């Protein structure tokens, strides 16, 4: 009865998001991040009001934003890049949603839910009177169809289905009556309600498609009127590489406190621009209403707030991080028989002392002050403070102290025998390796330069190579022939959704993927903690497991975390009900945003 | 002529970069990110004048907009000293010495053109970068001209089927837009290689780009030269084809070649800069003008650190010099070419 997790390739996309991690987030409508409890409020920068109570607004107006990557598809099930997610975000809704401040699940299409006494099922009461944007009523049939035929269909590989599948066992979805749905669960699953935030799709539009047909359905060539959702807006036009235009959904179910139908805005327009410089200039020239700032933009935009009538919101540390990690793969290439990592290097990389030595050589102050204009914080563990409840601040922290690094390396037997300023191990192998990072991300390249220089000072001969993102992913996922990489991931408030990275069987267990048996004791313990954590329904008890996971990861350092950037967005003052949060971005309450006067 | 002198200065500066620059290219002072050019002072705090300029030590704080504000510490003066001992280097790669042409005593820093994000002196890095940027263009283009002249010579001399085949190949190469060929060739080479090997790869890429045009022109010239009496005479004396091409025909195209090499060098420099600018060429911490200029791709950065554009100014100056030099050389060679035509 020991459930083991299937490999859950959810954060594949996070991997994709890594490339765009820094590139999409500072964009209009940052989709990811959560609650920041320590929004530093200096220099007259507005802090969002803690308790958000929407005011009654009025109809009309448009919201303009810009993104640097357009959608790759409109299919919410199959495709899950950030760009697609933000393009279909205003059109569809899930049963639940995460509260932008507390991050707790909130009702959306489901009005309420309750678990059976023994935890074997969960029943959702759907909201009455909800209509699709073509006027058809939304019923339990749509929910059953979306989960049974799409997300939980083994013939359609998708991340929601993977999250909900444990040991090949999937929940069964049963229609109780027109507005009630019951999920029969084969296992105890703590974050179940949170996982129910996946978009619900219309049975009357998609019901007659086979699984194979569905996977290619709703591509970019779909007529906008076919994209039928329950969300506040509907797509009216998509011009590739130019813009997406949405109009208000006249059938939207939500009403404001005065009983007026939402949304307030008539139109929502996203321009697709070439790069962040263009997005920045567009905002500065008042062509867009919202912009996610890069650290260097702050000094330009901050003084312009009054004059150009916008407000900058500093939301505290985001959830996108950057970390260094080493290849610990003990396997060999099955075709050539060559080990993925040279054996003597593998011995260094698998030694926690080596990774700790590197951790002590990370000059986080320089990274923060020189590259990120002081708008970042050091990060030591796998979760950030903005990820809320499960964040454990008491992980092992590594100060910047090269003497400690040198002592650790000396303890491992490294010595500069031939006096060329490069250390040799006891067998006389030179301490040299190649470090990769993706060239598209300027910040990451700068961080890598700082790291490379400090490691060089320690006596490591580093060959630093920025290269395009896709070849790096190919190395990480398929050919495994890499030594050291600096990359990032976007996290979330629910640690279990990181199990596709952290459990040793996982395909994206980046430092040694798809292990049959955990290759070390601490990896075995992390596997165990994730298994325990997902089945424990009491949040306080769950937190104990995930706290231990964070401590182990900070001691063993499979991923050596560097810094996490602050999230900063600027929004024009003419809008009401603006309440940006790190997790929800600016547009989590899009339907309530209105144009003042 | 002025451009020849200017180029001589640039190349000499490149050769003696480690002596002329106050700091090595990878010397960091992390407490001085994006420092502005250090002001040279002639007047002391109390108003009295000094003959030699001096600098103050600086430090920065963030203002409320997260801009960096540098302030001078007026308590101590650091005069600029010439032939000052600093980091060890080897002049011409041979003579080990610690002497640098100029500098200031630590802990003050002198940044004539400001510093980059790690507090590395931009002036020093431009000097070191000129070694790569200036030599890579010259070497790459020279190699491509050797290839171009040989191919053109062979095609023109033999004519017929050989000529036809070679010229079709040339046309194929010329068909591909230059910049895309540059990117495609870069993509075909391995990604994770050291910077030294990258240097040679770029030379290889650049030499692959320029030879086609030269080959075509040289072939045209050779078509007429091979009918000259001295060529026929050499053949009659039983010399081999290659000997005739290399000894008798190609020297006559040399004046053309020299001019067009001069005019082609800038394209080599720009090619390297373009690759490095895109992050696909020379990597930090090594300096090249292209990779230094990459920082200027950010609008906000330019607004607050206009100094990031300096490498661009140097590229501009050198390219201009080569163009003027090429023009001048053509004017100088033209009468000679006519004279040689009459003589034979």
Coordinates of N, CA, C and O in Angstrom, one line a residue, chain A residues 6 33 62 70-71 101 123 149 166 196-197 200 217 239 285 296 308 357 372 389 393-394 417-418 472 516 522 570:
Chain A
X6 N 3.8 8.6 -10.1 CA 4.3 8.6 -11.5 C 5.1 9.9 -11.8 O 5.0 10.8 -11.0
X33 N 3.3 34.2 -10.0 CA 3.6 34.3 -8.6 C 2.6 34.7 -7.5 O 1.5 35.1 -7.8
X62 N -11.0 50.2 -22.3 CA -10.2 49.1 -22.7 C -9.0 49.0 -21.8 O -8.6 49.9 -21.1
X70 N 3.5 35.4 -28.3 CA 2.2 35.1 -28.5 C 1.8 33.6 -28.2 O 2.7 32.9 -27.9
X71 N 0.6 33.3 -28.3 CA 0.2 31.9 -27.9 C 0.7 30.9 -29.0 O 1.0 31.3 -30.1
X101 N -4.2 36.5 -2.5 CA -3.5 36.9 -1.3 C -3.1 35.7 -0.5 O -1.9 35.5 -0.2
X123 N -17.2 16.1 -3.5 CA -18.3 16.5 -4.3 C -18.3 18.0 -4.5 O -18.1 18.8 -3.5
X149 N -13.1 12.8 -20.3 CA -12.7 12.6 -21.7 C -11.4 13.3 -22.0 O -10.7 13.0 -23.0
X166 N -1.9 8.7 -9.7 CA -1.0 8.1 -8.8 C -1.0 6.6 -9.0 O -2.1 6.0 -8.9
X196 N -7.9 21.3 -8.9 CA -9.2 21.5 -9.6 C -9.3 22.9 -10.3 O -10.4 23.3 -10.6
X197 N -8.2 23.6 -10.4 CA -8.3 24.9 -11.0 C -8.1 24.8 -12.6 O -8.1 25.9 -13.2
X200 N -12.3 24.5 -17.5 CA -13.4 23.6 -18.0 C -13.7 24.0 -19.4 O -13.8 25.2 -19.8
X217 N -6.9 20.0 -32.0 CA -8.0 20.9 -32.2 C -7.6 22.2 -31.5 O -6.8 22.2 -30.6
X239 N -4.4 38.2 -34.5 CA -3.6 38.5 -35.6 C -2.2 38.0 -35.2 O -1.6 38.6 -34.3
X285 N 5.6 55.3 -23.6 CA 4.9 56.2 -24.5 C 3.4 56.1 -24.4 O 2.6 56.5 -25.3
X296 N 16.5 47.2 -14.3 CA 17.1 48.5 -14.8 C 16.1 49.5 -15.2 O 16.4 50.7 -15.3
X308 N 3.6 60.8 -15.7 CA 2.9 60.0 -16.7 C 1.7 59.3 -16.1 O 1.1 58.4 -16.8
X357 N 31.0 23.8 -1.3 CA 32.1 24.7 -1.6 C 31.7 25.7 -2.7 O 32.0 26.9 -2.6
X372 N 21.2 43.3 -10.6 CA 19.7 43.5 -10.4 C 19.4 44.8 -9.6 O 18.3 45.0 -9.1
X389 N 2.6 29.6 2.7 CA 2.5 28.7 3.8 C 3.6 27.7 4.0 O 4.2 27.5 5.1
X393 N 11.8 29.2 6.4 CA 12.9 30.1 6.4 C 14.2 29.5 7.0 O 15.3 30.0 6.9
X394 N 14.0 28.4 7.8 CA 15.1 27.9 8.5 C 15.9 26.8 7.8 O 16.1 25.7 8.3
X417 N 48.9 21.1 -7.5 CA 50.2 20.4 -7.5 C 51.2 21.1 -8.3 O 52.4 21.3 -7.9
X418 N 50.8 21.4 -9.6 CA 51.8 21.9 -10.5 C 51.9 23.5 -10.5 O 52.5 24.0 -11.4
X472 N 20.1 23.3 -24.5 CA 20.4 23.0 -23.1 C 19.3 22.0 -22.6 O 19.6 21.0 -22.0
X516 N 15.8 4.4 -11.3 CA 15.0 3.3 -10.9 C 14.9 3.2 -9.4 O 13.8 2.9 -8.8
X522 N 19.6 10.6 0.8 CA 18.8 11.8 0.9 C 17.8 11.9 -0.2 O 16.7 12.4 0.0
X570 N 4.0 48.1 -13.2 CA 3.5 49.5 -13.2 C 2.2 49.5 -13.9 O 2.0 48.8 -14.9

